[in-house]
Amino acid sequence: ESDYLVTGMPMDDLTRILRGFGHVELVGRAFGVLKFKLAIEDRAARTVDVALPRRERSTGHGHRDFEIEYDPELPVEQDLRRRDFTINAIALPLAAHGRRAAPALVDPYGGLQDIRDNIIRIVDPAAFEQDPLRMLRACQFAARFEYALERGTFESVTKHAALVATVSPERVQQELNKLLLRAEQPSIGLWLMQRSGLLEEVVPELAAGAGVDQPGDFHRYDVFQHSIKTVDHVPRDRGLVLRLAALLHDVAKPGCRQRDGGRVHFYGHDRQGELAARAVLERLRYPRDTVQAVCSLVRQHMFAYPETERGLRRLIAKTGVAGFYDLVDLRRADILAQGRAGEGTTAVLDRFEQLATAEIRQKRPFSLADLAVDGDDLQREFGLRPGPALGRLLGHLLEHVLEHPARNHRDALLEEAARRLARGGGPP
């Protein structure tokens, strides 16, 4: 990703010149930023930001609370001062491209050395006061690049953590998504958020798990540590829903902890966890389908392994095929993150997944769409009308083939429907 800065040229002249080569869109005259795309027949052609140097003066804690003044004559070094971190405050003179000698970087704040040292450092001591979202971004970058926060930067996050409450939920969500989707080990950033106090401001339900121990034969870590390690054990390419479910799967454990006969239990934390996860996700303005998918996984993450093939088919029917594999992968990550008996002991789960995959590959019926008949067939055959009762009859047929998958053909299902209707178990 490249951003371009043009000095020594007024906005009107820059716009006129660029329009001779492609499409130009002015993002905001006050910001002095253009969106530019070359007019070439190439699907890979990217839209890039072209900006004039500018000064910014913070007038509040929001990312829009700035007075902006763009100045074509402003030195590049002064423009770079408004950047968040030193690693982002480096410029490469465009005229240097094509030269044999290595181009001289404009690096007034030591960003290149911080890259070599794997350090995240703010440019301006007031950076987090100017835009508190930068604190979340610092943790996201630390996890994404596996860098450390420079001591003064971490201390500044700790000092200003409460300011993140002024950031809109949508922006917090976007930064959390980047952390979960771009980092191999999101736990690095989540741990920094917990230590600095950011997590208490953003997801206090998750922060409450810190220090809540889980005595017994399985868990080495407290609830919070186990939760963030579970996220790490979900491969990044498995997507946002599964990593969110891993993050929140034990979110209700602190409130469900109880002693019974000298042992610690967390009875009902899966059901209570669904409610807590929903509250977190809705507060952060996640889309409804994401909320539903995550909450379904949290609610079911303590599922028992079915003892029969029929029970296995019912579980797959309940979750859907894709949802079933999500649930299995969540269980695997949960086991691996236990830290004691869990590490390397997924043999039972692996065997269970193999059995389920064998059922799925045989194209067993797991949903109404898999039935060899549909509502239209039943209406024509028996003179039925659309309505809830017809839906219940279809549901009965699905239950029938989950128990007897070989009977998923038209004649057998119509026979079963007739039997059900004769017993008074279907539509009048």
Tab-separated table of C-alpha atoms in Angstrom, residues 12-341:
chain	number	residue	atom	x	y	z
A	12	ASP	CA	-5.912	22.959	-8.468
A	13	ASP	CA	-2.746	22.408	-10.518
A	14	LEU	CA	-2.258	18.902	-9.118
A	15	THR	CA	-5.862	17.961	-9.885
A	16	ARG	CA	-5.624	19.283	-13.449
A	17	ILE	CA	-2.407	17.370	-14.178
A	18	LEU	CA	-3.652	14.079	-12.719
A	19	ARG	CA	-6.899	14.277	-14.695
A	20	GLY	CA	-4.802	14.075	-17.822
A	21	PHE	CA	-3.782	10.552	-16.791
A	22	GLY	CA	-6.827	9.074	-15.109
A	23	HIS	CA	-9.778	9.472	-12.758
A	24	VAL	CA	-9.473	11.916	-9.858
A	25	GLU	CA	-11.786	12.286	-6.877
A	26	LEU	CA	-11.356	14.934	-4.197
A	27	VAL	CA	-11.911	13.231	-0.845
A	28	GLY	CA	-12.173	16.433	1.123
A	29	ARG	CA	-10.917	19.838	0.214
A	30	ALA	CA	-10.032	20.570	3.829
A	31	PHE	CA	-7.850	17.442	3.941
A	32	GLY	CA	-6.093	18.046	0.636
A	33	VAL	CA	-6.365	14.381	-0.415
A	34	LEU	CA	-7.140	13.023	-3.888
A	35	LYS	CA	-8.128	9.505	-4.939
A	36	PHE	CA	-6.383	8.788	-8.238
A	37	LYS	CA	-6.662	5.824	-10.617
A	38	LEU	CA	-4.746	5.508	-13.874
A	39	ALA	CA	-6.888	5.349	-17.024
A	40	ILE	CA	-5.499	2.032	-18.297
A	41	GLU	CA	-7.140	-1.214	-19.356
A	42	ASP	CA	-5.796	-3.165	-16.416
A	43	ARG	CA	-7.970	-4.713	-13.743
A	44	ALA	CA	-5.000	-4.608	-11.391
A	45	ALA	CA	-4.803	-0.812	-11.572
A	46	ARG	CA	-5.128	0.494	-8.026
A	47	THR	CA	-6.636	3.642	-6.638
A	48	VAL	CA	-4.010	5.529	-4.636
A	49	ASP	CA	-4.111	8.492	-2.279
A	50	VAL	CA	-2.316	11.612	-3.457
A	51	ALA	CA	-2.067	14.352	-0.839
A	52	LEU	CA	-0.611	17.751	-0.212
A	53	PRO	CA	1.431	18.383	2.943
A	54	ARG	CA	-0.737	19.544	5.806
A	55	ARG	CA	-0.750	20.678	9.389
A	56	GLU	CA	-3.254	19.336	11.905
A	57	ARG	CA	-4.329	20.773	15.237
A	58	SER	CA	-6.380	18.573	17.530
A	59	THR	CA	-9.602	20.116	18.839
A	60	GLY	CA	-10.918	17.027	20.641
A	61	HIS	CA	-10.544	13.268	21.006
A	62	GLY	CA	-12.343	12.201	17.808
A	63	HIS	CA	-10.592	11.299	14.565
A	64	ARG	CA	-12.500	14.160	12.924
A	65	ASP	CA	-11.720	16.654	15.685
A	66	PHE	CA	-8.894	18.388	13.849
A	67	GLU	CA	-8.337	21.747	12.258
A	68	ILE	CA	-6.656	21.026	8.924
A	69	GLU	CA	-4.478	23.359	6.903
A	70	TYR	CA	-2.811	22.029	3.779
A	71	ASP	CA	0.241	23.870	2.541
A	72	PRO	CA	2.060	22.915	-0.695
A	73	GLU	CA	5.256	24.514	0.651
A	74	LEU	CA	5.282	22.650	3.969
A	75	PRO	CA	8.450	20.515	4.335
A	76	VAL	CA	7.911	16.763	4.181
A	77	GLU	CA	9.457	16.379	7.629
A	78	GLN	CA	6.722	18.527	9.172
A	79	ASP	CA	3.983	16.623	7.357
A	80	LEU	CA	5.352	13.341	8.737
A	81	ARG	CA	5.013	14.623	12.292
A	82	ARG	CA	1.247	14.152	12.216
A	83	ARG	CA	1.618	10.382	11.590
A	84	ASP	CA	0.780	7.953	14.376
A	85	PHE	CA	3.930	5.820	14.686
A	86	THR	CA	7.530	6.245	13.602
A	87	ILE	CA	7.310	3.189	11.344
A	88	ASN	CA	4.604	5.051	9.391
A	89	ALA	CA	6.498	8.357	9.346
A	90	ILE	CA	8.972	7.496	6.594
A	91	ALA	CA	8.951	8.902	3.049
A	92	LEU	CA	10.730	7.779	-0.118
A	93	PRO	CA	11.452	10.529	-2.677
A	94	LEU	CA	9.641	9.469	-5.851
A	95	ALA	CA	12.369	10.965	-8.039
A	96	ALA	CA	14.758	8.422	-6.577
A	97	HIS	CA	13.061	5.515	-8.364
A	98	GLY	CA	15.168	4.108	-11.162
A	99	ARG	CA	18.483	5.318	-9.792
A	100	ARG	CA	21.245	2.820	-9.230
A	101	ALA	CA	22.147	4.204	-5.835
A	102	ALA	CA	19.859	3.376	-2.919
A	103	PRO	CA	17.368	6.230	-2.485
A	104	ALA	CA	17.697	8.380	0.609
A	105	LEU	CA	14.704	7.950	2.887
A	106	VAL	CA	13.164	10.901	4.656
A	107	ASP	CA	13.116	9.495	8.181
A	108	PRO	CA	13.155	12.319	10.724
A	109	TYR	CA	11.836	10.250	13.653
A	110	GLY	CA	13.949	7.097	13.421
A	111	GLY	CA	11.265	4.852	11.980
A	112	LEU	CA	13.704	2.713	10.008
A	113	GLN	CA	15.689	1.901	13.138
A	114	ASP	CA	12.458	1.067	14.968
A	115	ILE	CA	11.595	-1.350	12.151
A	116	ARG	CA	15.012	-2.983	12.565
A	117	ASP	CA	14.442	-3.179	16.325
A	118	ASN	CA	10.825	-4.398	15.979
A	119	ILE	CA	9.431	-1.486	17.978
A	120	ILE	CA	6.165	0.470	17.863
A	121	ARG	CA	6.774	4.084	18.959
A	122	ILE	CA	4.488	7.116	18.723
A	123	VAL	CA	5.755	10.160	16.834
A	124	ASP	CA	4.025	12.800	18.936
A	125	PRO	CA	3.657	12.421	22.727
A	126	ALA	CA	0.067	13.662	22.307
A	127	ALA	CA	-0.753	11.079	19.608
A	128	PHE	CA	-3.222	9.088	21.719
A	129	GLU	CA	-4.969	12.172	23.018
A	130	GLN	CA	-5.421	13.386	19.440
A	131	ASP	CA	-7.003	10.104	18.326
A	132	PRO	CA	-7.511	7.443	21.029
A	133	LEU	CA	-8.100	4.742	18.398
A	134	ARG	CA	-4.349	4.820	17.850
A	135	MET	CA	-3.967	2.917	21.129
A	136	LEU	CA	-5.878	-0.026	19.672
A	137	ARG	CA	-3.900	0.303	16.464
A	138	ALA	CA	-0.653	0.125	18.445
A	139	CYS	CA	-1.751	-3.197	19.945
A	140	GLN	CA	-2.926	-4.418	16.548
A	141	PHE	CA	0.428	-3.562	14.946
A	142	ALA	CA	2.316	-5.201	17.815
A	143	ALA	CA	0.454	-8.462	17.176
A	144	ARG	CA	0.433	-8.221	13.399
A	145	PHE	CA	4.162	-7.555	13.036
A	146	GLU	CA	5.175	-9.216	16.326
A	147	TYR	CA	6.749	-5.969	17.520
A	148	ALA	CA	7.065	-4.622	21.052
A	149	LEU	CA	5.584	-1.361	22.281
A	150	GLU	CA	8.339	1.075	23.229
A	151	ARG	CA	8.192	1.736	26.982
A	152	GLY	CA	7.067	5.351	26.722
A	153	THR	CA	4.422	4.381	24.173
A	154	PHE	CA	3.065	1.628	26.424
A	155	GLU	CA	3.022	4.003	29.389
A	156	SER	CA	1.101	6.514	27.291
A	157	VAL	CA	-1.472	3.837	26.377
A	158	THR	CA	-1.879	2.996	30.063
A	159	LYS	CA	-2.255	6.661	30.976
A	160	HIS	CA	-4.848	7.432	28.314
A	161	ALA	CA	-6.706	4.078	28.101
A	162	ALA	CA	-9.978	5.584	29.331
A	163	LEU	CA	-10.075	7.892	26.296
A	164	VAL	CA	-10.897	4.935	24.037
A	165	ALA	CA	-14.466	5.270	25.347
A	166	THR	CA	-14.756	8.370	23.135
A	167	VAL	CA	-14.154	6.295	19.981
A	168	SER	CA	-17.216	5.144	18.031
A	169	PRO	CA	-18.103	1.436	18.371
A	170	GLU	CA	-17.772	1.003	14.606
A	171	ARG	CA	-14.132	2.162	14.623
A	172	VAL	CA	-13.326	-0.049	17.616
A	173	GLN	CA	-14.880	-2.996	15.789
A	174	GLN	CA	-12.800	-2.344	12.675
A	175	GLU	CA	-9.570	-2.284	14.670
A	176	LEU	CA	-10.503	-5.439	16.583
A	177	ASN	CA	-11.255	-7.165	13.278
A	178	LYS	CA	-7.831	-6.215	11.934
A	179	LEU	CA	-6.224	-7.640	15.049
A	180	LEU	CA	-8.113	-10.917	14.697
A	181	LEU	CA	-7.689	-11.273	10.930
A	182	ARG	CA	-4.196	-9.939	10.243
A	183	ALA	CA	-2.199	-11.325	13.160
A	184	GLU	CA	-1.079	-14.936	13.393
A	185	GLN	CA	-1.118	-14.546	17.182
A	186	PRO	CA	-3.781	-12.019	18.192
A	187	SER	CA	-2.981	-12.876	21.817
A	188	ILE	CA	0.017	-10.522	21.616
A	189	GLY	CA	-2.244	-7.524	21.058
A	190	LEU	CA	-4.984	-8.755	23.395
A	191	TRP	CA	-2.443	-9.232	26.179
A	192	LEU	CA	-1.194	-5.669	25.687
A	193	MET	CA	-4.778	-4.431	25.789
A	194	GLN	CA	-5.343	-6.234	29.080
A	195	ARG	CA	-2.109	-5.034	30.703
A	196	SER	CA	-2.667	-1.423	29.680
A	197	GLY	CA	-6.314	-1.219	30.746
A	198	LEU	CA	-7.631	-0.861	27.194
A	199	LEU	CA	-9.494	-4.163	27.315
A	200	GLU	CA	-11.403	-3.107	30.423
A	201	GLU	CA	-12.692	-0.130	28.426
A	202	VAL	CA	-13.489	-2.022	25.212
A	203	VAL	CA	-14.594	-5.517	26.322
A	204	PRO	CA	-14.800	-5.541	30.136
A	205	GLU	CA	-16.524	-8.934	30.007
A	206	LEU	CA	-13.353	-10.442	28.561
A	207	ALA	CA	-11.053	-8.532	30.906
A	208	ALA	CA	-12.973	-10.002	33.859
A	209	GLY	CA	-11.414	-13.396	33.098
A	210	ALA	CA	-7.928	-12.239	34.103
A	211	GLY	CA	-6.981	-13.914	37.386
A	212	VAL	CA	-9.960	-16.291	37.355
A	213	ASP	CA	-8.196	-19.622	37.791
A	214	GLN	CA	-9.490	-22.960	36.549
A	215	PRO	CA	-8.279	-25.622	39.003
A	216	GLY	CA	-8.400	-29.201	37.837
A	217	ASP	CA	-6.661	-31.618	35.542
A	218	PHE	CA	-7.003	-29.730	32.283
A	219	HIS	CA	-6.328	-26.002	32.481
A	220	ARG	CA	-2.948	-24.406	33.111
A	221	TYR	CA	-4.133	-20.841	32.419
A	222	ASP	CA	-6.684	-18.473	33.876
A	223	VAL	CA	-9.854	-17.787	31.901
A	224	PHE	CA	-8.465	-14.755	30.071
A	225	GLN	CA	-5.163	-16.382	29.095
A	226	HIS	CA	-6.982	-19.496	27.925
A	227	SER	CA	-9.382	-17.420	25.820
A	228	ILE	CA	-6.684	-15.504	23.953
A	229	LYS	CA	-4.627	-18.655	23.410
A	230	THR	CA	-7.734	-20.305	21.965
A	231	VAL	CA	-7.852	-17.507	19.378
A	232	ASP	CA	-4.227	-18.235	18.434
A	233	HIS	CA	-5.080	-21.889	17.833
A	234	VAL	CA	-7.742	-20.973	15.253
A	235	PRO	CA	-5.922	-20.642	11.908
A	236	ARG	CA	-6.149	-17.089	10.599
A	237	ASP	CA	-7.670	-18.232	7.293
A	238	ARG	CA	-10.683	-19.727	9.122
A	239	GLY	CA	-12.156	-16.243	9.299
A	240	LEU	CA	-13.610	-13.671	11.646
A	241	VAL	CA	-16.599	-15.597	13.020
A	242	LEU	CA	-14.503	-18.474	14.314
A	243	ARG	CA	-11.863	-16.220	15.867
A	244	LEU	CA	-14.545	-14.109	17.553
A	245	ALA	CA	-16.168	-17.276	18.881
A	246	ALA	CA	-12.797	-18.434	20.218
A	247	LEU	CA	-12.284	-15.076	21.908
A	248	LEU	CA	-15.709	-15.091	23.571
A	249	HIS	CA	-16.407	-18.795	24.125
A	250	ASP	CA	-15.690	-18.613	27.881
A	251	VAL	CA	-16.723	-14.994	28.407
A	252	ALA	CA	-19.334	-15.968	31.014
A	253	LYS	CA	-17.048	-18.142	33.127
A	254	PRO	CA	-16.185	-15.452	35.719
A	255	GLY	CA	-19.867	-15.002	36.535
A	256	CYS	CA	-20.574	-18.751	36.573
A	257	ARG	CA	-17.678	-19.844	38.785
A	258	GLN	CA	-18.772	-21.851	41.827
A	259	ARG	CA	-17.417	-24.457	44.228
A	260	ASP	CA	-19.147	-27.791	44.617
A	261	GLY	CA	-17.706	-30.456	46.877
A	262	GLY	CA	-14.297	-28.841	46.916
A	263	ARG	CA	-14.130	-28.590	43.121
A	264	VAL	CA	-14.528	-25.511	40.933
A	265	HIS	CA	-17.224	-25.603	38.253
A	266	PHE	CA	-18.562	-23.222	35.617
A	267	TYR	CA	-22.025	-24.681	35.161
A	268	GLY	CA	-24.053	-23.030	32.408
A	269	HIS	CA	-21.245	-20.826	31.115
A	270	ASP	CA	-22.035	-21.878	27.542
A	271	ARG	CA	-25.654	-20.694	27.738
A	272	GLN	CA	-24.774	-17.557	29.693
A	273	GLY	CA	-21.868	-17.037	27.311
A	274	GLU	CA	-24.253	-16.769	24.391
A	275	LEU	CA	-26.004	-13.857	26.116
A	276	ALA	CA	-22.744	-12.156	27.078
A	277	ALA	CA	-21.251	-12.593	23.608
A	278	ARG	CA	-24.382	-11.118	22.048
A	279	ALA	CA	-24.140	-8.086	24.324
A	280	VAL	CA	-20.488	-7.532	23.373
A	281	LEU	CA	-21.023	-7.922	19.636
A	282	GLU	CA	-24.148	-5.787	19.504
A	283	ARG	CA	-22.425	-3.070	21.513
A	284	LEU	CA	-19.615	-3.036	18.935
A	285	ARG	CA	-22.186	-2.872	16.101
A	286	TYR	CA	-21.361	-6.187	14.447
A	287	PRO	CA	-23.690	-7.266	11.614
A	288	ARG	CA	-26.618	-9.408	12.686
A	289	ASP	CA	-25.472	-12.496	10.773
A	290	THR	CA	-22.049	-12.312	12.447
A	291	VAL	CA	-23.671	-11.999	15.871
A	292	GLN	CA	-25.911	-14.995	15.213
A	293	ALA	CA	-23.085	-17.194	13.917
A	294	VAL	CA	-20.729	-16.366	16.791
A	295	CYS	CA	-23.399	-16.792	19.454
A	296	SER	CA	-24.439	-20.149	18.022
A	297	LEU	CA	-20.867	-21.415	18.342
A	298	VAL	CA	-20.495	-20.057	21.879
A	299	ARG	CA	-23.773	-21.697	22.935
A	300	GLN	CA	-22.795	-25.089	21.492
A	301	HIS	CA	-19.064	-25.191	22.232
A	302	MET	CA	-19.540	-27.666	25.112
A	303	PHE	CA	-21.326	-30.199	22.880
A	304	ALA	CA	-21.079	-33.863	23.881
A	305	TYR	CA	-19.741	-36.376	21.388
A	306	PRO	CA	-22.726	-38.380	20.081
A	307	GLU	CA	-22.602	-42.073	20.915
A	308	THR	CA	-24.460	-43.232	17.796
A	309	GLU	CA	-24.431	-42.492	14.071
A	310	ARG	CA	-27.984	-41.199	14.421
A	311	GLY	CA	-26.859	-38.775	17.116
A	312	LEU	CA	-23.996	-37.637	14.915
A	313	ARG	CA	-26.364	-36.960	12.025
A	314	ARG	CA	-28.653	-34.973	14.332
A	315	LEU	CA	-25.751	-32.805	15.450
A	316	ILE	CA	-24.747	-32.067	11.852
A	317	ALA	CA	-28.378	-31.296	11.003
A	318	LYS	CA	-28.562	-28.908	13.957
A	319	THR	CA	-25.425	-26.968	13.027
A	320	GLY	CA	-25.353	-27.332	9.240
A	321	VAL	CA	-22.295	-28.814	7.554
A	322	ALA	CA	-20.247	-25.595	7.558
A	323	GLY	CA	-21.298	-24.820	11.121
A	324	PHE	CA	-20.340	-28.328	12.182
A	325	TYR	CA	-16.757	-27.899	11.005
A	326	ASP	CA	-16.622	-24.495	12.710
A	327	LEU	CA	-17.715	-26.161	15.940
A	328	VAL	CA	-15.094	-28.891	15.556
A	329	ASP	CA	-12.345	-26.354	14.891
A	330	LEU	CA	-13.451	-24.312	17.908
A	331	ARG	CA	-13.337	-27.448	20.078
A	332	ARG	CA	-9.858	-28.265	18.740
A	333	ALA	CA	-8.571	-24.770	19.548
A	334	ASP	CA	-10.213	-24.971	22.986
A	335	ILE	CA	-8.437	-28.252	23.726
A	336	LEU	CA	-5.052	-27.089	22.480
A	337	ALA	CA	-5.285	-23.908	24.573
A	338	GLN	CA	-5.871	-25.764	27.840
A	339	GLY	CA	-2.132	-26.031	28.373
A	340	ARG	CA	-2.039	-29.322	30.256
A	341	ALA	CA	-3.899	-32.387	29.119
